[in-house]
Each structure stands twice: as C-alpha cells, then as structure tokens.
Short mmCIF file of C-alpha atoms and ligand atoms in Angstrom, two decimals:
data_model
loop_
_atom_site.label_atom_id
_atom_site.label_comp_id
_atom_site.label_asym_id
_atom_site.label_seq_id
_atom_site.Cartn_x
_atom_site.Cartn_y
_atom_site.Cartn_z
CA MET A 283 0.15 0.24 -0.02
CA THR A 284 1.08 3.54 -0.91
CA GLU A 285 0.48 6.06 2.03
CA LEU A 286 -1.37 9.48 0.76
CA LEU A 287 0.09 12.10 3.00
CA ALA A 288 -1.01 15.51 3.61
CA PRO A 289 1.85 18.52 3.70
CA THR A 290 1.02 18.93 7.56
CA PRO A 291 4.22 18.78 10.10
CA HIS A 292 2.84 15.81 11.23
CA ASP A 293 2.67 13.97 7.74
CA ILE A 294 6.11 15.44 6.94
CA ASP A 295 7.79 14.05 9.86
CA ARG A 296 6.29 10.42 8.83
CA ALA A 297 7.67 10.89 5.43
CA ALA A 298 11.22 11.71 6.88
CA SER A 299 11.02 8.55 8.86
CA LEU A 300 10.15 6.35 5.96
CA LEU A 301 12.76 7.82 4.06
CA ARG A 302 15.55 7.26 7.20
CA ALA A 303 14.01 3.55 6.97
CA GLY A 304 15.18 3.93 3.30
CA GLN A 305 11.86 3.60 1.86
CA LEU A 306 10.54 5.87 -1.24
CA VAL A 307 8.57 9.02 -0.68
CA ALA A 308 7.18 10.93 -3.64
CA PHE A 309 7.10 14.90 -2.81
CA PRO A 310 6.06 17.84 -4.94
CA THR A 311 8.53 20.15 -6.02
CA GLU A 312 7.55 23.60 -7.84
CA THR A 313 8.57 21.51 -11.14
CA VAL A 314 7.40 17.87 -10.88
CA TYR A 315 6.93 15.39 -8.40
CA GLY A 316 9.89 13.85 -7.14
CA LEU A 317 10.47 10.28 -6.00
CA GLY A 318 12.62 10.76 -2.95
CA GLY A 319 15.08 8.24 -1.34
CA ASP A 320 17.76 8.41 0.82
CA ALA A 321 20.89 9.34 -1.55
CA THR A 322 23.74 7.75 0.94
CA SER A 323 21.98 4.76 0.67
CA ASP A 324 22.72 1.87 -1.79
CA LEU A 325 19.50 0.33 -0.68
CA ALA A 326 17.46 3.27 -0.84
CA VAL A 327 18.97 4.31 -4.51
CA ALA A 328 18.21 0.91 -5.92
CA ARG A 329 14.77 0.94 -4.72
CA ILE A 330 14.30 4.12 -6.95
CA PHE A 331 15.58 2.23 -9.96
CA ASP A 332 13.29 -0.55 -9.25
CA ALA A 333 10.39 1.35 -8.53
CA LYS A 334 10.81 3.09 -11.73
CA GLY A 335 12.21 0.41 -13.91
CA ARG A 336 14.87 3.06 -14.93
CA PRO A 337 17.83 1.79 -16.62
CA ARG A 338 20.88 1.66 -14.14
CA PHE A 339 22.96 4.52 -16.26
CA ASN A 340 20.93 6.96 -15.90
CA PRO A 341 21.97 9.07 -13.05
CA LEU A 342 19.77 10.91 -10.35
CA ILE A 343 19.67 14.29 -9.43
CA VAL A 344 20.48 15.07 -5.65
CA HIS A 345 18.08 17.05 -3.74
CA LEU A 346 19.53 19.66 -1.11
CA PRO A 347 18.07 22.08 1.16
CA SER A 348 20.84 24.98 0.48
CA LEU A 349 24.15 26.13 -1.36
CA ALA A 350 26.04 25.52 1.63
CA ALA A 351 24.67 22.21 1.92
CA ALA A 352 25.66 21.50 -1.87
CA GLU A 353 29.37 22.75 -1.09
CA THR A 354 29.69 19.52 0.82
CA TYR A 355 28.83 17.25 -2.22
CA ALA A 356 30.48 19.18 -5.43
CA VAL A 357 32.99 21.33 -6.33
CA PHE A 358 31.73 24.96 -7.33
CA ASN A 359 33.77 27.33 -9.65
CA PRO A 360 33.12 31.10 -9.72
CA ALA A 361 30.47 30.20 -12.60
CA ALA A 362 28.41 27.60 -10.60
CA ARG A 363 28.37 29.98 -7.44
CA ALA A 364 27.23 32.72 -9.33
CA LEU A 365 24.36 30.68 -10.85
CA ALA A 366 23.54 29.18 -7.74
CA ALA A 367 23.04 32.81 -6.33
CA ALA A 368 20.77 34.08 -8.95
CA PHE A 369 18.72 30.84 -9.32
CA TRP A 370 18.62 28.64 -6.02
CA PRO A 371 16.07 27.48 -4.84
CA GLY A 372 14.56 27.22 -8.07
CA PRO A 373 14.27 25.08 -11.32
CA LEU A 374 17.69 24.73 -11.94
CA THR A 375 20.07 21.60 -11.66
CA LEU A 376 23.80 22.01 -11.76
CA VAL A 377 26.08 19.42 -13.05
CA LEU A 378 29.54 19.75 -10.88
CA PRO A 379 32.53 17.72 -10.04
CA LEU A 380 32.03 15.43 -7.24
CA LYS A 381 33.75 15.96 -4.03
CA GLU A 382 35.58 13.23 -2.97
CA PRO A 383 35.42 11.18 -0.52
CA SER A 384 31.69 11.20 -1.19
CA ARG A 385 29.00 10.05 1.40
CA LEU A 386 26.62 9.73 -1.60
CA SER A 387 25.76 6.19 -3.09
CA PRO A 388 27.54 5.70 -6.36
CA LEU A 389 24.42 4.45 -7.68
CA VAL A 390 23.38 7.73 -7.66
CA THR A 391 25.68 9.55 -10.21
CA ALA A 392 25.88 5.69 -12.00
CA GLY A 393 29.56 5.76 -11.65
CA LEU A 394 30.25 9.28 -12.91
CA ASP A 395 32.81 11.85 -11.45
CA THR A 396 29.97 14.37 -11.71
CA VAL A 397 27.08 14.90 -9.76
CA ALA A 398 23.73 17.22 -10.51
CA ILE A 399 22.58 18.90 -7.94
CA ARG A 400 19.25 20.74 -7.03
CA ILE A 401 18.03 22.95 -4.31
CA PRO A 402 14.22 22.98 -5.26
CA ALA A 403 12.01 26.29 -3.75
CA HIS A 404 8.64 24.44 -3.31
CA PRO A 405 8.16 24.91 1.05
CA VAL A 406 7.27 20.86 1.02
CA ALA A 407 10.24 19.78 -0.65
CA GLN A 408 11.77 22.15 1.67
CA ALA A 409 10.31 21.13 4.83
CA LEU A 410 11.13 17.46 4.03
CA LEU A 411 14.49 18.13 3.52
CA ALA A 412 14.94 19.56 6.78
CA ALA A 413 12.92 17.04 8.67
CA PHE A 414 15.15 14.30 6.90
CA GLY A 415 18.30 16.29 7.37
CA GLY A 416 20.35 14.68 4.57
CA PRO A 417 20.71 14.59 0.87
CA LEU A 418 17.70 13.27 -1.55
CA ALA A 419 17.93 11.45 -4.43
CA ALA A 420 14.90 12.28 -6.45
CA PRO A 421 13.89 11.50 -10.19
CA SER A 422 10.71 12.40 -11.78
CA ALA A 423 8.14 9.92 -9.55
CA ASN A 424 6.55 8.06 -13.16
CA PRO A 425 7.52 4.76 -14.31
CA SER A 426 10.59 5.11 -16.59
CA GLY A 427 9.67 6.55 -20.04
CA ARG A 428 6.18 7.62 -18.98
CA VAL A 429 4.79 11.25 -18.28
CA SER A 430 6.48 13.09 -15.84
CA PRO A 431 3.75 13.88 -12.65
CA THR A 432 2.37 17.36 -11.78
CA ARG A 433 -0.30 16.12 -9.33
CA ALA A 434 -0.11 13.34 -6.29
CA PHE A 435 -2.95 11.37 -8.21
CA HIS A 436 -0.66 11.55 -11.32
CA VAL A 437 2.28 9.53 -8.96
CA THR A 438 -0.39 7.29 -7.75
CA ASP A 439 -1.60 6.28 -11.21
CA GLY A 440 2.24 5.32 -11.97
CA LEU A 441 3.60 3.95 -8.86
CA ALA A 442 0.83 3.14 -6.30
CA GLY A 443 2.05 -0.17 -4.50
CA ARG A 444 5.58 0.36 -5.56
CA ILE A 445 6.65 2.81 -3.27
CA ALA A 446 5.91 3.78 0.60
CA ALA A 447 4.20 7.11 0.21
CA VAL A 448 3.16 10.17 -1.64
CA ILE A 449 2.80 13.69 -0.10
CA ASP A 450 0.16 15.58 -1.65
CA GLY A 451 0.94 19.33 -2.45
CA GLY A 452 -1.29 19.98 -4.94
CA PRO A 453 -0.30 21.11 -8.60
CA CYS A 454 3.16 21.90 -9.52
CA ALA A 455 3.63 25.40 -10.41
CA VAL A 456 6.46 24.99 -13.30
CA GLY A 457 5.27 22.10 -14.72
CA VAL A 458 8.36 21.20 -16.31
CA GLU A 459 11.17 19.57 -14.97
CA SER A 460 14.62 21.61 -14.20
CA THR A 461 16.89 23.10 -16.74
CA ILE A 462 20.40 21.22 -16.65
CA VAL A 463 23.54 22.99 -16.70
CA ALA A 464 26.90 21.57 -16.75
CA LEU A 465 29.79 23.62 -16.38
CA ASP A 466 32.74 21.74 -17.92
CA PRO A 467 33.97 24.43 -17.50
CA ALA A 468 31.90 26.74 -20.08
CA PRO A 469 28.31 26.45 -19.33
CA ALA A 470 26.15 23.99 -21.50
CA ILE A 471 22.28 23.04 -21.10
CA LEU A 472 22.02 19.37 -20.81
CA ARG A 473 18.46 19.69 -20.73
CA PRO A 474 15.98 22.97 -21.32
CA GLY A 475 13.58 23.15 -18.49
CA GLY A 476 11.52 25.47 -15.90
CA LEU A 477 14.37 27.93 -16.03
CA PRO A 478 14.49 29.62 -19.40
CA VAL A 479 17.82 29.73 -21.22
CA GLU A 480 17.41 33.36 -21.61
CA ALA A 481 17.50 33.93 -17.94
CA LEU A 482 20.49 31.99 -17.64
CA GLU A 483 22.10 33.94 -20.44
CA ALA A 484 21.15 37.40 -18.88
CA ALA A 485 22.50 36.04 -15.80
CA LEU A 486 26.02 34.67 -17.15
CA GLY A 487 26.41 37.82 -19.65
CA LYS A 488 27.07 35.53 -22.45
CA PRO A 489 25.54 32.99 -24.73
CA VAL A 490 24.71 29.48 -23.34
CA LEU A 491 25.54 26.10 -25.33
CA VAL A 492 22.18 24.21 -25.84
CA GLY A 493 22.72 20.55 -26.10
CA GLY A 494 26.06 20.45 -24.49
CA ASN A 495 29.41 19.93 -26.22
CA ALA A 496 31.60 17.38 -28.06
CA ALA A 497 32.83 15.83 -24.82
CA ARG A 498 29.72 15.73 -22.75
CA PRO A 499 26.91 15.77 -25.66
CA THR A 500 23.79 15.22 -23.42
CA SER A 501 22.42 13.59 -20.31
CA PRO A 502 22.69 10.00 -19.98
CA GLY A 503 18.80 10.08 -19.57
CA GLN A 504 17.80 12.37 -22.59
CA LEU A 505 16.52 9.11 -24.30
CA ALA A 506 14.90 10.22 -27.71
CA SER A 507 11.44 8.39 -26.48
CA HIS A 508 10.27 9.57 -23.28
CA TYR A 509 7.12 11.27 -21.82
CA ALA A 510 4.99 8.49 -23.79
CA PRO A 511 1.37 8.53 -23.87
CA SER A 512 -0.48 5.44 -24.95
CA ALA A 513 -1.79 7.73 -27.78
CA SER A 514 0.29 8.61 -30.92
CA LEU A 515 1.11 12.28 -31.37
CA ARG A 516 1.16 14.72 -34.38
CA LEU A 517 2.66 18.21 -33.35
CA ASN A 518 2.25 21.62 -34.77
CA ALA A 519 -0.95 20.75 -35.83
CA GLU A 520 -3.07 23.86 -36.69
CA THR A 521 -6.36 21.60 -37.11
CA ALA A 522 -7.44 18.24 -35.73
CA ARG A 523 -7.65 15.61 -38.33
CA GLN A 524 -10.42 13.27 -38.05
CA GLY A 525 -10.12 11.23 -34.81
CA GLU A 526 -7.49 13.27 -33.19
CA VAL A 527 -7.89 15.11 -29.72
CA LEU A 528 -6.31 18.51 -30.61
CA VAL A 529 -4.55 20.30 -27.73
CA GLY A 530 -4.70 24.10 -28.46
CA PHE A 531 -2.15 26.87 -27.88
CA GLY A 532 -3.46 30.53 -28.57
CA ALA A 533 -5.10 31.22 -31.63
CA VAL A 534 -5.46 27.37 -32.19
CA LYS A 535 -8.31 26.28 -30.28
CA GLY A 536 -8.46 22.56 -29.39
CA ASP A 537 -10.59 20.41 -27.50
CA LEU A 538 -8.00 21.38 -24.90
CA THR A 539 -5.95 23.98 -24.73
CA LEU A 540 -2.23 24.45 -23.20
CA SER A 541 -2.87 28.26 -22.75
CA ALA A 542 -6.16 29.94 -24.56
CA THR A 543 -4.12 33.47 -24.23
CA GLY A 544 -0.65 31.62 -25.71
CA ASP A 545 1.31 31.89 -22.38
CA PRO A 546 4.14 29.77 -22.57
CA VAL A 547 4.35 29.82 -18.53
CA GLU A 548 0.89 28.98 -18.16
CA ALA A 549 1.35 26.01 -21.09
CA ALA A 550 4.44 24.67 -19.19
CA ALA A 551 2.31 24.36 -15.83
CA ALA A 552 -0.69 22.33 -18.01
CA LEU A 553 1.86 20.43 -20.20
CA PHE A 554 2.03 17.07 -18.37
CA HIS A 555 -1.65 17.39 -16.90
CA THR A 556 -3.08 18.05 -20.46
CA LEU A 557 -0.93 15.21 -22.20
CA ARG A 558 -2.52 12.47 -19.63
CA GLU A 559 -6.03 14.29 -20.28
CA ALA A 560 -5.61 14.38 -24.15
CA ASP A 561 -4.26 10.56 -23.72
CA LEU A 562 -7.70 9.70 -21.76
CA ARG A 563 -10.05 11.48 -24.29
CA ALA A 564 -8.04 9.57 -27.14
CA GLY A 565 -8.72 6.15 -25.78
CA PRO A 566 -6.62 3.06 -26.62
CA HIS A 567 -4.60 3.91 -30.15
CA GLY A 568 -5.83 6.90 -30.17
CA GLN A 569 -4.33 10.27 -31.80
CA ILE A 570 -3.47 13.36 -30.27
CA ALA A 571 -2.43 16.48 -32.16
CA PHE A 572 -0.75 19.83 -30.90
CA ALA A 573 -0.59 23.47 -31.88
CA PRO A 574 2.57 24.90 -32.35
CA VAL A 575 4.39 26.55 -29.36
CA PRO A 576 6.78 29.03 -29.86
CA GLU A 577 10.53 28.04 -29.15
CA THR A 578 11.27 30.91 -26.94
CA GLY A 579 11.20 31.03 -23.22
CA LEU A 580 9.42 28.09 -21.57
CA GLY A 581 8.55 27.22 -24.88
CA ARG A 582 11.89 25.34 -25.44
CA ALA A 583 11.14 23.01 -22.52
CA ILE A 584 7.74 22.16 -23.84
CA ASN A 585 8.44 21.60 -27.33
CA ASP A 586 11.58 19.34 -26.36
CA ARG A 587 8.97 17.43 -24.13
CA LEU A 588 6.88 17.17 -26.80
CA ARG A 589 9.08 15.78 -29.59
CA ARG A 590 10.18 13.11 -27.16
CA ALA A 591 6.66 12.31 -26.30
CA ALA A 592 5.96 12.26 -30.26
CA ALA A 593 9.50 9.86 -31.08
CA PRO A 594 9.18 6.29 -31.92
CA ARG A 595 8.97 4.16 -29.08
CA GLY A 596 11.15 1.42 -27.75
CA VAL A 597 14.11 3.37 -28.44
O1 LIG B 865 12.65 19.16 -11.90
C1 LIG B 865 13.45 18.26 -11.89
O2 LIG B 865 14.96 17.85 -12.24
C2 LIG B 865 13.08 16.61 -11.24
C3 LIG B 865 12.32 17.09 -9.88
C4 LIG B 865 12.01 16.04 -9.29
O3 LIG B 865 13.47 17.70 -9.19
N1 LIG B 865 13.66 15.56 -11.07
C5 LIG B 865 13.80 15.14 -12.48
O4 LIG B 865 14.67 14.07 -12.50
O5 LIG B 865 13.66 15.50 -13.72
P1 LIG B 865 15.03 12.77 -13.61
O6 LIG B 865 15.84 11.63 -13.03
O7 LIG B 865 13.82 12.92 -14.29
O8 LIG B 865 16.00 13.74 -14.40
C6 LIG B 865 17.41 13.60 -13.90
C7 LIG B 865 18.25 13.76 -15.43
C8 LIG B 865 18.53 12.57 -16.44
O9 LIG B 865 18.44 12.94 -17.55
C9 LIG B 865 19.76 12.49 -15.83
O10 LIG B 865 20.61 11.60 -16.87
C10 LIG B 865 20.66 13.76 -15.72
O11 LIG B 865 19.63 14.22 -14.82
N2 LIG B 865 21.66 13.57 -14.94
C11 LIG B 865 21.80 13.60 -13.46
N3 LIG B 865 23.03 13.34 -12.90
C12 LIG B 865 23.84 13.64 -14.26
C13 LIG B 865 25.26 13.56 -14.30
N4 LIG B 865 25.93 13.61 -13.38
N5 LIG B 865 25.43 14.44 -15.58
C14 LIG B 865 24.77 14.35 -16.77
N6 LIG B 865 23.28 14.16 -16.60
C15 LIG B 865 22.85 14.16 -15.32
MG1 LIG B 866 11.87 11.77 -15.45
#
C-alpha cells in the first residue's frame, strides 16, 4: 500500500522517518513530483531504480536544502556559484565535479565523476529536506519513459503499491522539469527546463550552449522516446484530423488547450496534466495533435518534451 500524506508537519515527519528507514516517498517540487530516497543508501537508491524501471546507467539528481549543503557534495567554480546565487532555490540543476570522498551512494551518479544537484524552492520539498536532514535522490515520480507527474494522483496512477508514500502538495507551479546545466567549464544546457535559457544567459552575460558539447553531448537520461502517452502524437497541428484530440495553444483552439492566451508559462504548468487528459480522451490506440508553441522561454522545454513524447517508441 502507498500512504497518501498531507503537507502537514505531522505527515512530513512521517515521510522523513520512512526515508530514514530506506523507503521511497514521492513529494511535490515546483517543477514536477520527485520520487525521493536517501541518497547515501545503496538500498534506497536501488529501490528508486526498481520502482521506476529505470536503467541503472541513468544518474539521479541530488536534492539539498541550500548552497551551503551543496558545497559539501560538489566542487563549485565561480560560474557555478553565480548561477546558484541567481537561481537557487528554483528550477535549475547544476552538474558539477563530485567532491571525494563522497557519502553519496555511487548508484546516484551511475559511476560518473560528476553529480547533478538541485535546491528546490517548493515549501513542502524544503520542509521534507529539513525533517530528513540529508541528501535526497529524486527523479521524477513516474515509471521510466512515461509522462512526468504534476499532481499527486499522477504519481499513484503510475507507482501505487511500488512506493511507501506520496505527499499531496497540489499541482506543481512550473510544470516541466528543471533546466540542467553542466559547467565543464563553459556552461552548457543538457536539458531545457523550467528555467528559461534567456534567464541563464542574462545572468551569465554571455550565450549558453544548448545541447552540450562534444565531450559531454547530453545527459545519459535524454533518450529520444520519453514522456510517452499511450496515444500517438502529431506536432505543429493547426487543425484536427479525423479522430484526433487537438490540444490548442493561443489562436489554435483545441478540444483542450495548453493556454488560450498563448502564454508559455501557463502552458508549461498545464503540459503534463493536459497530455494525460488528452491521452484519456483519445482512448486506446488514439491520436493526439498539438498546436505549435514558439521556441522561446519555457516554449523550448515544452517543445523538447513534446518531441520526445512524439518520438518512435522502444528507443
Ligand atoms: O525538476 C527536476 O529536475 C525533477 C524534480 C523531481 O527535481 N527531477 C528530474 O529527475 O527530472 P530525472 O531523474 O527525471 O532527470 C534527471 C536527469 C536525467 O536526464 C539524468 O541523466 C540527468 O539528470 N543527470 C543526472 N546526473 C547527471 C550527471 N552527473 N551528468 C549529466 N546528467 C545527469
Ligand atoms: Mg524524468
């Protein structure tokens, strides 16, 4: 059985004691729900991979309460510190050299000499980190390859019975996962996400590579097919074809819409919930069409997720 917990001090203490016992607890962050486990415990981290059916070569993000806590696990250069000061807590993950010797389970980093760190802003995530008092490994709380959760019931839809508990903190405000930035040493975006590229470039005062570089082209987890609904997807649709459920944006009215006003921030927050809703409406072997979303601001993260959701399966 998976316990449904409330975002109260009592239930957060319950969640922290489950985590201390090596159990898994899903919790809200401002991006998506995370599947938390003790990042120092091989057993807890192995349980995360098992619960999600996640390939072991795909490393996890370590969640911490503060930059000070992060500095005990990773090496920060001046550019990393500048980004941390500008955007933490928030939807930014930094990939940094691992500080050795490390208390982290080697499963978390999948044997790499770097570690991905995020300081979430969500008050429930912060309260859980404070109550637990250690680093939490937390991938998105969905079966591997499926749509990420932005509501507590999305988590139980995919993982009920496979995890100890989920804390219901309501809908996630940002709605797409964090932006992942590597600094090796020039900043490169490994995954577009909830922090727009434009904001990063403004903070650094220079352009940022999108897609990594030759030495580290991408995150191991950036598989072509991901976020897959059951239905098939067609992108950049202005109108619905016969039998399709059309998801609109701005001027393109749909059966559903990401944002009637064409606001990419609202669209990001609605993305995964709407994808699930369209999938339900389309039914078995159904078809979903998505209206075009401009490739700026959060639109970049939205289009990245939609392209993966539309990619041929089984990759
Ligand atoms: O918003 C988010 O980032 C959410 C919430 C829960 O914090 N988490 C999340 O985790 O999206 P996950 O596991 O679904 O995605 C983590 C990504 C994967 O693509 C993984 O390959 C990459 O981070 N990653 C982790 N460690 C890495 C490293 N050392 N180097 C490069 N990529 C890394
Ligand atoms: Mg994920």
